[in-house]
Amino acid sequence: MAAPLHGVIGYPVTPLTEDGIDTAALTTVVERLVDAGVHAIAPLGSTGELAYLDEGEFDLVVDVSIAAVAGRLPVLVGVSDLTTARTVRRARYAAQAGADAVMVSPVSYWKLTDREVATHYRAVSDAVGIDIVAYNNPATSGVDMSPELLVTMFEGIDHVTMVKESTGDLTRMRRIAALSGGRLPFFNGSNPLVLDALKAGAAGWCTAAPNLRAQPCLDLYAAVTAGDLATAQARYDDLKPLLEFIVAGGLPTTVKAGLQLLGVPAGEPRRPLLPLDEVGRSELRRLLAL
């Protein structure tokens, strides 16, 4: 049975210091999202700088995030790595810590064949007893999974039960729905595409935006769900400039800067990422009406 994932899935940043993870700040960031009313929490996504953390830091973020959620919402943990072995280790750790599902993107330096991608996911599935979200984001992973491959894995690998599609190509979402007969839930991972994706049947929206403006995000989802497309369009038009800004400027960089402007400790992104410059901060202040 699939984990009860739907709606607005909030992606927290990972507050960092020179010494590692700022656990108190991470707890604050996660609790803000829970209190804001998102439908699930997803630590260690791109927003959470998973690619820049070592294994001890990964484990700590999992533990602190799950403790902060305290069973109030489903938790989806990003576990992707270049190697199958480390992806499996991370998935096992997240499952044992109490995660409801794990999110896996087949990150690779080398171009992977469909057979290699499927074998990678099967290894994770064999290692855990929780659901797996297949995360397709070729812009960051270097691997583009076709709708055909995603549906084949859904049908043939036990715990692959959901897809996060982040290419920004609405036709892919429609293709996933058609090929699976509507059985494979897909989530929108492209912020600027959210309204069209939800209208096309996306089960939810995976996004860092609620860190900065949670209520309009929730109102947008609720309006589409209720069939109130006029309200949904108005909420989207309001959010669109911010959504485009945080994507263009890099999610860890822009969201951390926005949280700091809102008085929430978030630290700086880990190099090679750099803090948002003053021009960007000025624009972000305007977008947040500060």
PDB file of C-alpha atoms in Angstrom:
ATOM      1  CA  MET A   1       0.000   0.000   0.000  1.00  0.00           C
ATOM      2  CA  ALA A   2       1.321   3.439  -0.892  1.00  0.00           C
ATOM      3  CA  ALA A   3       2.226   5.882   1.846  1.00  0.00           C
ATOM      4  CA  PRO A   4      -0.500   8.485   2.411  1.00  0.00           C
ATOM      5  CA  LEU A   5       1.241  11.156   0.379  1.00  0.00           C
ATOM      6  CA  HIS A   6      -0.791  13.885  -1.258  1.00  0.00           C
ATOM      7  CA  GLY A   7      -1.119  17.632  -1.383  1.00  0.00           C
ATOM      8  CA  VAL A   8       1.619  20.130  -0.632  1.00  0.00           C
ATOM      9  CA  ILE A   9       4.809  18.335   0.380  1.00  0.00           C
ATOM     10  CA  GLY A  10       7.154  20.779   2.103  1.00  0.00           C
ATOM     11  CA  TYR A  11      10.906  20.546   1.526  1.00  0.00           C
ATOM     12  CA  PRO A  12      12.958  22.012   4.391  1.00  0.00           C
ATOM     13  CA  VAL A  13      16.432  23.451   4.030  1.00  0.00           C
ATOM     14  CA  THR A  14      19.266  21.955   6.058  1.00  0.00           C
ATOM     15  CA  PRO A  15      20.725  24.694   8.314  1.00  0.00           C
ATOM     16  CA  LEU A  16      24.506  24.350   8.335  1.00  0.00           C
ATOM     17  CA  THR A  17      27.323  25.797  10.411  1.00  0.00           C
ATOM     18  CA  GLU A  18      31.083  25.447  10.099  1.00  0.00           C
ATOM     19  CA  ASP A  19      30.787  22.510  12.500  1.00  0.00           C
ATOM     20  CA  GLY A  20      28.007  20.687  10.648  1.00  0.00           C
ATOM     21  CA  ILE A  21      24.229  20.550  11.122  1.00  0.00           C
ATOM     22  CA  ASP A  22      22.493  23.187  13.254  1.00  0.00           C
ATOM     23  CA  THR A  23      20.006  20.801  14.838  1.00  0.00           C
ATOM     24  CA  ALA A  24      18.061  23.473  16.737  1.00  0.00           C
ATOM     25  CA  ALA A  25      17.577  25.512  13.560  1.00  0.00           C
ATOM     26  CA  LEU A  26      16.596  22.389  11.605  1.00  0.00           C
ATOM     27  CA  THR A  27      13.952  21.595  14.210  1.00  0.00           C
ATOM     28  CA  THR A  28      12.593  25.132  13.867  1.00  0.00           C
ATOM     29  CA  VAL A  29      12.485  24.938  10.068  1.00  0.00           C
ATOM     30  CA  VAL A  30      10.659  21.594  10.087  1.00  0.00           C
ATOM     31  CA  GLU A  31       8.207  22.630  12.804  1.00  0.00           C
ATOM     32  CA  ARG A  32       7.355  25.830  10.876  1.00  0.00           C
ATOM     33  CA  LEU A  33       6.339  23.722   7.889  1.00  0.00           C
ATOM     34  CA  VAL A  34       4.301  21.317  10.023  1.00  0.00           C
ATOM     35  CA  ASP A  35       2.561  24.182  11.815  1.00  0.00           C
ATOM     36  CA  ALA A  36       1.872  25.923   8.498  1.00  0.00           C
ATOM     37  CA  GLY A  37      -0.275  22.980   7.429  1.00  0.00           C
ATOM     38  CA  VAL A  38       1.664  21.213   4.688  1.00  0.00           C
ATOM     39  CA  HIS A  39       0.566  17.644   4.035  1.00  0.00           C
ATOM     40  CA  ALA A  40       3.975  15.942   4.334  1.00  0.00           C
ATOM     41  CA  ILE A  41       7.614  16.796   5.060  1.00  0.00           C
ATOM     42  CA  ALA A  42      10.480  15.846   2.729  1.00  0.00           C
ATOM     43  CA  PRO A  43      13.930  16.390   4.240  1.00  0.00           C
ATOM     44  CA  LEU A  44      17.084  15.849   2.204  1.00  0.00           C
ATOM     45  CA  GLY A  45      15.819  16.817  -1.198  1.00  0.00           C
ATOM     46  CA  SER A  46      17.647  19.236  -3.468  1.00  0.00           C
ATOM     47  CA  THR A  47      16.517  22.044  -1.157  1.00  0.00           C
ATOM     48  CA  GLY A  48      18.053  20.191   1.784  1.00  0.00           C
ATOM     49  CA  GLU A  49      21.458  19.964   0.049  1.00  0.00           C
ATOM     50  CA  LEU A  50      21.573  16.176   0.198  1.00  0.00           C
ATOM     51  CA  ALA A  51      24.361  16.089  -2.384  1.00  0.00           C
ATOM     52  CA  TYR A  52      26.674  18.085  -0.096  1.00  0.00           C
ATOM     53  CA  LEU A  53      26.266  16.106   3.139  1.00  0.00           C
ATOM     54  CA  ASP A  54      28.374  13.256   4.456  1.00  0.00           C
ATOM     55  CA  GLU A  55      26.845  10.077   5.854  1.00  0.00           C
ATOM     56  CA  GLY A  56      26.913  11.185   9.484  1.00  0.00           C
ATOM     57  CA  GLU A  57      25.198  14.447   8.554  1.00  0.00           C
ATOM     58  CA  PHE A  58      22.614  12.554   6.516  1.00  0.00           C
ATOM     59  CA  ASP A  59      21.764  10.350   9.480  1.00  0.00           C
ATOM     60  CA  LEU A  60      21.524  13.336  11.820  1.00  0.00           C
ATOM     61  CA  VAL A  61      19.149  15.220   9.511  1.00  0.00           C
ATOM     62  CA  VAL A  62      16.936  12.133   9.261  1.00  0.00           C
ATOM     63  CA  ASP A  63      16.807  11.719  13.028  1.00  0.00           C
ATOM     64  CA  VAL A  64      16.188  15.386  13.817  1.00  0.00           C
ATOM     65  CA  SER A  65      13.559  15.812  11.092  1.00  0.00           C
ATOM     66  CA  ILE A  66      11.568  12.744  12.080  1.00  0.00           C
ATOM     67  CA  ALA A  67      11.740  13.772  15.734  1.00  0.00           C
ATOM     68  CA  ALA A  68      10.508  17.277  14.870  1.00  0.00           C
ATOM     69  CA  VAL A  69       7.585  15.939  12.852  1.00  0.00           C
ATOM     70  CA  ALA A  70       6.763  13.630  15.768  1.00  0.00           C
ATOM     71  CA  GLY A  71       4.340  11.490  13.790  1.00  0.00           C
ATOM     72  CA  ARG A  72       2.072  14.372  12.852  1.00  0.00           C
ATOM     73  CA  LEU A  73       2.669  14.036   9.099  1.00  0.00           C
ATOM     74  CA  PRO A  74       4.156  11.540   6.655  1.00  0.00           C
ATOM     75  CA  VAL A  75       7.912  11.935   6.134  1.00  0.00           C
ATOM     76  CA  LEU A  76       9.511  11.380   2.732  1.00  0.00           C
ATOM     77  CA  VAL A  77      13.317  11.195   2.917  1.00  0.00           C
ATOM     78  CA  GLY A  78      15.625  11.812  -0.041  1.00  0.00           C
ATOM     79  CA  VAL A  79      18.289   9.083  -0.182  1.00  0.00           C
ATOM     80  CA  SER A  80      19.887   9.492  -3.614  1.00  0.00           C
ATOM     81  CA  ASP A  81      23.592   8.922  -4.177  1.00  0.00           C
ATOM     82  CA  LEU A  82      25.961   8.153  -7.046  1.00  0.00           C
ATOM     83  CA  THR A  83      26.329   4.574  -5.860  1.00  0.00           C
ATOM     84  CA  THR A  84      23.705   1.923  -5.315  1.00  0.00           C
ATOM     85  CA  ALA A  85      25.431   0.820  -2.103  1.00  0.00           C
ATOM     86  CA  ARG A  86      25.165   4.222  -0.421  1.00  0.00           C
ATOM     87  CA  THR A  87      21.631   4.756  -1.705  1.00  0.00           C
ATOM     88  CA  VAL A  88      20.643   1.424  -0.144  1.00  0.00           C
ATOM     89  CA  ARG A  89      22.394   2.318   3.125  1.00  0.00           C
ATOM     90  CA  ARG A  90      20.578   5.630   3.307  1.00  0.00           C
ATOM     91  CA  ALA A  91      17.235   4.066   2.447  1.00  0.00           C
ATOM     92  CA  ARG A  92      17.662   1.454   5.172  1.00  0.00           C
ATOM     93  CA  TYR A  93      18.608   4.111   7.708  1.00  0.00           C
ATOM     94  CA  ALA A  94      15.601   6.261   6.829  1.00  0.00           C
ATOM     95  CA  ALA A  95      13.240   3.283   7.013  1.00  0.00           C
ATOM     96  CA  GLN A  96      14.596   2.170  10.382  1.00  0.00           C
ATOM     97  CA  ALA A  97      14.322   5.745  11.689  1.00  0.00           C
ATOM     98  CA  GLY A  98      10.617   5.820  10.868  1.00  0.00           C
ATOM     99  CA  ALA A  99      10.320   7.407   7.439  1.00  0.00           C
ATOM    100  CA  ASP A 100       7.098   6.647   5.575  1.00  0.00           C
ATOM    101  CA  ALA A 101       8.769   6.652   2.162  1.00  0.00           C
ATOM    102  CA  VAL A 102      12.072   7.366   0.458  1.00  0.00           C
ATOM    103  CA  MET A 103      12.747   9.376  -2.673  1.00  0.00           C
ATOM    104  CA  VAL A 104      15.322   8.051  -5.117  1.00  0.00           C
ATOM    105  CA  SER A 105      16.841   9.776  -8.115  1.00  0.00           C
ATOM    106  CA  PRO A 106      19.330   7.685 -10.136  1.00  0.00           C
ATOM    107  CA  VAL A 107      22.234  10.129  -9.912  1.00  0.00           C
ATOM    108  CA  SER A 108      25.098   9.189 -12.207  1.00  0.00           C
ATOM    109  CA  TYR A 109      28.236  10.508 -13.868  1.00  0.00           C
ATOM    110  CA  TRP A 110      27.839   7.915 -16.621  1.00  0.00           C
ATOM    111  CA  LYS A 111      24.724   7.644 -18.764  1.00  0.00           C
ATOM    112  CA  LEU A 112      22.682   4.760 -17.372  1.00  0.00           C
ATOM    113  CA  THR A 113      20.665   2.298 -19.400  1.00  0.00           C
ATOM    114  CA  ASP A 114      17.076   1.515 -18.466  1.00  0.00           C
ATOM    115  CA  ARG A 115      18.286  -1.880 -17.232  1.00  0.00           C
ATOM    116  CA  GLU A 116      20.819  -0.224 -14.910  1.00  0.00           C
ATOM    117  CA  VAL A 117      18.235   2.232 -13.599  1.00  0.00           C
ATOM    118  CA  ALA A 118      15.740  -0.534 -12.880  1.00  0.00           C
ATOM    119  CA  THR A 119      18.401  -2.656 -11.169  1.00  0.00           C
ATOM    120  CA  HIS A 120      19.305   0.337  -8.972  1.00  0.00           C
ATOM    121  CA  TYR A 121      15.690   0.777  -7.868  1.00  0.00           C
ATOM    122  CA  ARG A 122      15.216  -2.944  -7.361  1.00  0.00           C
ATOM    123  CA  ALA A 123      18.194  -3.001  -4.972  1.00  0.00           C
ATOM    124  CA  VAL A 124      16.588  -0.257  -2.889  1.00  0.00           C
ATOM    125  CA  SER A 125      13.219  -2.001  -2.970  1.00  0.00           C
ATOM    126  CA  ASP A 126      14.772  -5.269  -1.812  1.00  0.00           C
ATOM    127  CA  ALA A 127      16.387  -3.452   1.124  1.00  0.00           C
ATOM    128  CA  VAL A 128      13.367  -1.632   2.563  1.00  0.00           C
ATOM    129  CA  GLY A 129       9.738  -2.298   3.327  1.00  0.00           C
ATOM    130  CA  ILE A 130       8.482   1.218   2.680  1.00  0.00           C
ATOM    131  CA  ASP A 131       7.395   3.045  -0.442  1.00  0.00           C
ATOM    132  CA  ILE A 132       9.770   4.529  -2.976  1.00  0.00           C
ATOM    133  CA  VAL A 133       9.142   7.716  -4.926  1.00  0.00           C
ATOM    134  CA  ALA A 134      10.993   7.565  -8.247  1.00  0.00           C
ATOM    135  CA  TYR A 135      12.330  11.082  -8.708  1.00  0.00           C
ATOM    136  CA  ASN A 136      12.911  12.169 -12.296  1.00  0.00           C
ATOM    137  CA  ASN A 137      15.027  15.325 -12.432  1.00  0.00           C
ATOM    138  CA  PRO A 138      17.559  15.012 -15.258  1.00  0.00           C
ATOM    139  CA  ALA A 139      18.740  18.597 -14.782  1.00  0.00           C
ATOM    140  CA  THR A 140      20.364  17.606 -11.487  1.00  0.00           C
ATOM    141  CA  SER A 141      20.768  13.825 -11.697  1.00  0.00           C
ATOM    142  CA  GLY A 142      22.018  13.507 -15.266  1.00  0.00           C
ATOM    143  CA  VAL A 143      19.552  10.667 -15.865  1.00  0.00           C
ATOM    144  CA  ASP A 144      16.216  11.096 -17.635  1.00  0.00           C
ATOM    145  CA  MET A 145      13.668   8.378 -16.933  1.00  0.00           C
ATOM    146  CA  SER A 146      10.974   8.062 -19.587  1.00  0.00           C
ATOM    147  CA  PRO A 147       7.313   7.630 -18.642  1.00  0.00           C
ATOM    148  CA  GLU A 148       7.552   4.136 -20.098  1.00  0.00           C
ATOM    149  CA  LEU A 149      10.422   3.212 -17.779  1.00  0.00           C
ATOM    150  CA  LEU A 150       8.714   4.719 -14.743  1.00  0.00           C
ATOM    151  CA  VAL A 151       5.507   2.789 -15.380  1.00  0.00           C
ATOM    152  CA  THR A 152       7.453  -0.424 -16.041  1.00  0.00           C
ATOM    153  CA  MET A 153       9.218  -0.060 -12.682  1.00  0.00           C
ATOM    154  CA  PHE A 154       5.913   0.694 -10.959  1.00  0.00           C
ATOM    155  CA  GLU A 155       4.482  -2.512 -12.395  1.00  0.00           C
ATOM    156  CA  GLY A 156       7.547  -4.671 -11.768  1.00  0.00           C
ATOM    157  CA  ILE A 157       9.299  -3.420  -8.605  1.00  0.00           C
ATOM    158  CA  ASP A 158       7.404  -3.935  -5.371  1.00  0.00           C
ATOM    159  CA  HIS A 159       7.915  -0.682  -3.494  1.00  0.00           C
ATOM    160  CA  VAL A 160       8.096   1.795  -6.390  1.00  0.00           C
ATOM    161  CA  THR A 161       4.646   3.320  -5.878  1.00  0.00           C
ATOM    162  CA  MET A 162       4.924   7.016  -6.806  1.00  0.00           C
ATOM    163  CA  VAL A 163       6.731   9.385  -9.164  1.00  0.00           C
ATOM    164  CA  LYS A 164       8.022  12.912  -8.696  1.00  0.00           C
ATOM    165  CA  GLU A 165       8.317  14.436 -12.162  1.00  0.00           C
ATOM    166  CA  SER A 166      10.494  17.567 -12.323  1.00  0.00           C
ATOM    167  CA  THR A 167      11.271  18.045 -15.999  1.00  0.00           C
ATOM    168  CA  GLY A 168       8.631  20.740 -16.386  1.00  0.00           C
ATOM    169  CA  ASP A 169       7.094  18.765 -19.256  1.00  0.00           C
ATOM    170  CA  LEU A 170       3.369  18.369 -18.743  1.00  0.00           C
ATOM    171  CA  THR A 171       3.091  15.799 -21.519  1.00  0.00           C
ATOM    172  CA  ARG A 172       5.219  13.406 -19.454  1.00  0.00           C
ATOM    173  CA  MET A 173       2.760  13.570 -16.584  1.00  0.00           C
ATOM    174  CA  ARG A 174      -0.124  12.902 -18.901  1.00  0.00           C
ATOM    175  CA  ARG A 175       1.805  10.003 -20.440  1.00  0.00           C
ATOM    176  CA  ILE A 176       2.435   8.474 -16.990  1.00  0.00           C
ATOM    177  CA  ALA A 177      -1.278   8.671 -16.243  1.00  0.00           C
ATOM    178  CA  ALA A 178      -2.232   7.161 -19.589  1.00  0.00           C
ATOM    179  CA  LEU A 179       0.295   4.321 -19.523  1.00  0.00           C
ATOM    180  CA  SER A 180      -0.602   3.315 -15.969  1.00  0.00           C
ATOM    181  CA  GLY A 181      -4.329   3.686 -16.402  1.00  0.00           C
ATOM    182  CA  GLY A 182      -4.259   6.321 -13.680  1.00  0.00           C
ATOM    183  CA  ARG A 183      -2.838   3.861 -11.142  1.00  0.00           C
ATOM    184  CA  LEU A 184       0.591   5.494 -10.710  1.00  0.00           C
ATOM    185  CA  PRO A 185       0.388   8.676  -8.605  1.00  0.00           C
ATOM    186  CA  PHE A 186       2.646  11.441  -9.873  1.00  0.00           C
ATOM    187  CA  PHE A 187       3.741  14.572  -8.062  1.00  0.00           C
ATOM    188  CA  ASN A 188       4.769  17.860  -9.590  1.00  0.00           C
ATOM    189  CA  GLY A 189       8.355  18.856  -8.850  1.00  0.00           C
ATOM    190  CA  SER A 190       8.532  21.842 -11.215  1.00  0.00           C
ATOM    191  CA  ASN A 191       7.399  24.887  -9.240  1.00  0.00           C
ATOM    192  CA  PRO A 192       6.377  27.127 -12.160  1.00  0.00           C
ATOM    193  CA  LEU A 193       4.301  24.259 -13.641  1.00  0.00           C
ATOM    194  CA  VAL A 194       2.273  23.606 -10.513  1.00  0.00           C
ATOM    195  CA  LEU A 195      -1.139  24.858 -11.602  1.00  0.00           C
ATOM    196  CA  ASP A 196      -1.160  22.973 -14.901  1.00  0.00           C
ATOM    197  CA  ALA A 197       0.219  19.845 -13.205  1.00  0.00           C
ATOM    198  CA  LEU A 198      -2.485  19.818 -10.540  1.00  0.00           C
ATOM    199  CA  LYS A 199      -5.144  20.385 -13.180  1.00  0.00           C
ATOM    200  CA  ALA A 200      -3.679  17.434 -15.097  1.00  0.00           C
ATOM    201  CA  GLY A 201      -4.183  15.150 -12.101  1.00  0.00           C
ATOM    202  CA  ALA A 202      -0.987  15.423 -10.061  1.00  0.00           C
ATOM    203  CA  ALA A 203      -1.462  13.930  -6.609  1.00  0.00           C
ATOM    204  CA  GLY A 204       0.443  16.801  -5.085  1.00  0.00           C
ATOM    205  CA  TRP A 205       3.161  19.399  -5.276  1.00  0.00           C
ATOM    206  CA  CYS A 206       6.705  18.835  -4.000  1.00  0.00           C
ATOM    207  CA  THR A 207       8.019  22.291  -3.154  1.00  0.00           C
ATOM    208  CA  ALA A 208      10.282  24.464  -1.003  1.00  0.00           C
ATOM    209  CA  ALA A 209       7.990  27.473  -1.421  1.00  0.00           C
ATOM    210  CA  PRO A 210       6.025  26.888   1.833  1.00  0.00           C
ATOM    211  CA  ASN A 211       9.187  27.788   3.763  1.00  0.00           C
ATOM    212  CA  LEU A 212       8.543  31.341   2.611  1.00  0.00           C
ATOM    213  CA  ARG A 213       4.832  31.605   1.742  1.00  0.00           C
ATOM    214  CA  ALA A 214       2.954  28.576   2.950  1.00  0.00           C
ATOM    215  CA  GLN A 215      -0.660  29.734   2.914  1.00  0.00           C
ATOM    216  CA  PRO A 216      -0.875  30.711  -0.768  1.00  0.00           C
ATOM    217  CA  CYS A 217       0.612  27.312  -1.672  1.00  0.00           C
ATOM    218  CA  LEU A 218      -1.972  25.511   0.427  1.00  0.00           C
ATOM    219  CA  ASP A 219      -4.774  27.710  -0.924  1.00  0.00           C
ATOM    220  CA  LEU A 220      -3.716  26.928  -4.501  1.00  0.00           C
ATOM    221  CA  TYR A 221      -3.840  23.183  -3.899  1.00  0.00           C
ATOM    222  CA  ALA A 222      -7.159  23.419  -2.041  1.00  0.00           C
ATOM    223  CA  ALA A 223      -8.721  25.509  -4.808  1.00  0.00           C
ATOM    224  CA  VAL A 224      -7.745  23.033  -7.543  1.00  0.00           C
ATOM    225  CA  THR A 225      -8.990  20.125  -5.419  1.00  0.00           C
ATOM    226  CA  ALA A 226     -12.321  21.911  -4.942  1.00  0.00           C
ATOM    227  CA  GLY A 227     -12.597  22.687  -8.658  1.00  0.00           C
ATOM    228  CA  ASP A 228     -12.361  26.435  -8.010  1.00  0.00           C
ATOM    229  CA  LEU A 229     -10.038  27.178 -10.899  1.00  0.00           C
ATOM    230  CA  ALA A 230     -10.548  30.947 -10.758  1.00  0.00           C
ATOM    231  CA  THR A 231      -9.201  31.078  -7.200  1.00  0.00           C
ATOM    232  CA  ALA A 232      -6.437  28.644  -8.115  1.00  0.00           C
ATOM    233  CA  GLN A 233      -5.367  30.880 -11.001  1.00  0.00           C
ATOM    234  CA  ALA A 234      -5.339  33.941  -8.737  1.00  0.00           C
ATOM    235  CA  ARG A 235      -3.161  32.169  -6.149  1.00  0.00           C
ATOM    236  CA  TYR A 236      -0.824  30.946  -8.871  1.00  0.00           C
ATOM    237  CA  ASP A 237      -0.494  34.422 -10.399  1.00  0.00           C
ATOM    238  CA  ASP A 238       0.387  35.735  -6.937  1.00  0.00           C
ATOM    239  CA  LEU A 239       2.992  33.025  -6.322  1.00  0.00           C
ATOM    240  CA  LYS A 240       4.509  32.741  -9.789  1.00  0.00           C
ATOM    241  CA  PRO A 241       7.175  35.490  -9.464  1.00  0.00           C
ATOM    242  CA  LEU A 242       8.467  33.942  -6.230  1.00  0.00           C
ATOM    243  CA  LEU A 243       8.396  30.417  -7.667  1.00  0.00           C
ATOM    244  CA  GLU A 244      10.382  31.501 -10.702  1.00  0.00           C
ATOM    245  CA  PHE A 245      12.853  33.430  -8.538  1.00  0.00           C
ATOM    246  CA  ILE A 246      13.688  30.612  -6.133  1.00  0.00           C
ATOM    247  CA  VAL A 247      14.153  28.122  -8.977  1.00  0.00           C
ATOM    248  CA  ALA A 248      16.332  30.457 -11.048  1.00  0.00           C
ATOM    249  CA  GLY A 249      18.516  31.393  -8.075  1.00  0.00           C
ATOM    250  CA  GLY A 250      18.909  27.850  -6.718  1.00  0.00           C
ATOM    251  CA  LEU A 251      16.621  26.512  -4.003  1.00  0.00           C
ATOM    252  CA  PRO A 252      19.094  26.209  -1.098  1.00  0.00           C
ATOM    253  CA  THR A 253      20.511  29.681  -1.809  1.00  0.00           C
ATOM    254  CA  THR A 254      17.234  31.535  -2.238  1.00  0.00           C
ATOM    255  CA  VAL A 255      15.157  29.740   0.381  1.00  0.00           C
ATOM    256  CA  LYS A 256      17.839  30.113   3.046  1.00  0.00           C
ATOM    257  CA  ALA A 257      18.106  33.809   2.246  1.00  0.00           C
ATOM    258  CA  GLY A 258      14.340  34.167   2.425  1.00  0.00           C
ATOM    259  CA  LEU A 259      14.131  32.419   5.775  1.00  0.00           C
ATOM    260  CA  GLN A 260      16.823  34.700   7.157  1.00  0.00           C
ATOM    261  CA  LEU A 261      14.879  37.730   5.908  1.00  0.00           C
ATOM    262  CA  LEU A 262      11.865  36.345   7.769  1.00  0.00           C
ATOM    263  CA  GLY A 263      13.910  36.036  10.956  1.00  0.00           C
ATOM    264  CA  VAL A 264      14.328  32.254  10.808  1.00  0.00           C
ATOM    265  CA  PRO A 265      17.875  30.907  11.305  1.00  0.00           C
ATOM    266  CA  ALA A 266      18.806  28.871   8.250  1.00  0.00           C
ATOM    267  CA  GLY A 267      22.561  29.228   7.853  1.00  0.00           C
ATOM    268  CA  GLU A 268      24.314  29.550   4.525  1.00  0.00           C
ATOM    269  CA  PRO A 269      24.444  27.042   1.686  1.00  0.00           C
ATOM    270  CA  ARG A 270      27.479  24.791   1.577  1.00  0.00           C
ATOM    271  CA  ARG A 271      30.134  25.578  -0.998  1.00  0.00           C
ATOM    272  CA  PRO A 272      30.422  25.535  -3.903  1.00  0.00           C
ATOM    273  CA  LEU A 273      26.991  27.156  -3.397  1.00  0.00           C
ATOM    274  CA  LEU A 274      27.176  30.753  -2.218  1.00  0.00           C
ATOM    275  CA  PRO A 275      24.783  32.966  -0.252  1.00  0.00           C
ATOM    276  CA  LEU A 276      22.391  35.128  -2.246  1.00  0.00           C
ATOM    277  CA  ASP A 277      23.967  38.437  -3.237  1.00  0.00           C
ATOM    278  CA  GLU A 278      22.550  41.804  -2.190  1.00  0.00           C
ATOM    279  CA  VAL A 279      20.795  42.376  -5.500  1.00  0.00           C
ATOM    280  CA  GLY A 280      19.028  39.046  -5.081  1.00  0.00           C
ATOM    281  CA  ARG A 281      18.198  39.728  -1.457  1.00  0.00           C
ATOM    282  CA  SER A 282      16.661  43.064  -2.413  1.00  0.00           C
ATOM    283  CA  GLU A 283      14.458  41.365  -4.997  1.00  0.00           C
ATOM    284  CA  LEU A 284      13.520  38.653  -2.509  1.00  0.00           C
ATOM    285  CA  ARG A 285      12.511  41.290   0.043  1.00  0.00           C
ATOM    286  CA  ARG A 286      10.199  42.761  -2.578  1.00  0.00           C
ATOM    287  CA  LEU A 287       8.688  39.386  -3.435  1.00  0.00           C
ATOM    288  CA  LEU A 288       8.087  38.641   0.243  1.00  0.00           C
ATOM    289  CA  ALA A 289       6.657  42.154   0.771  1.00  0.00           C
ATOM    290  CA  LEU A 290       9.159  42.872   3.535  1.00  0.00           C
TER     291      LEU A 290
END
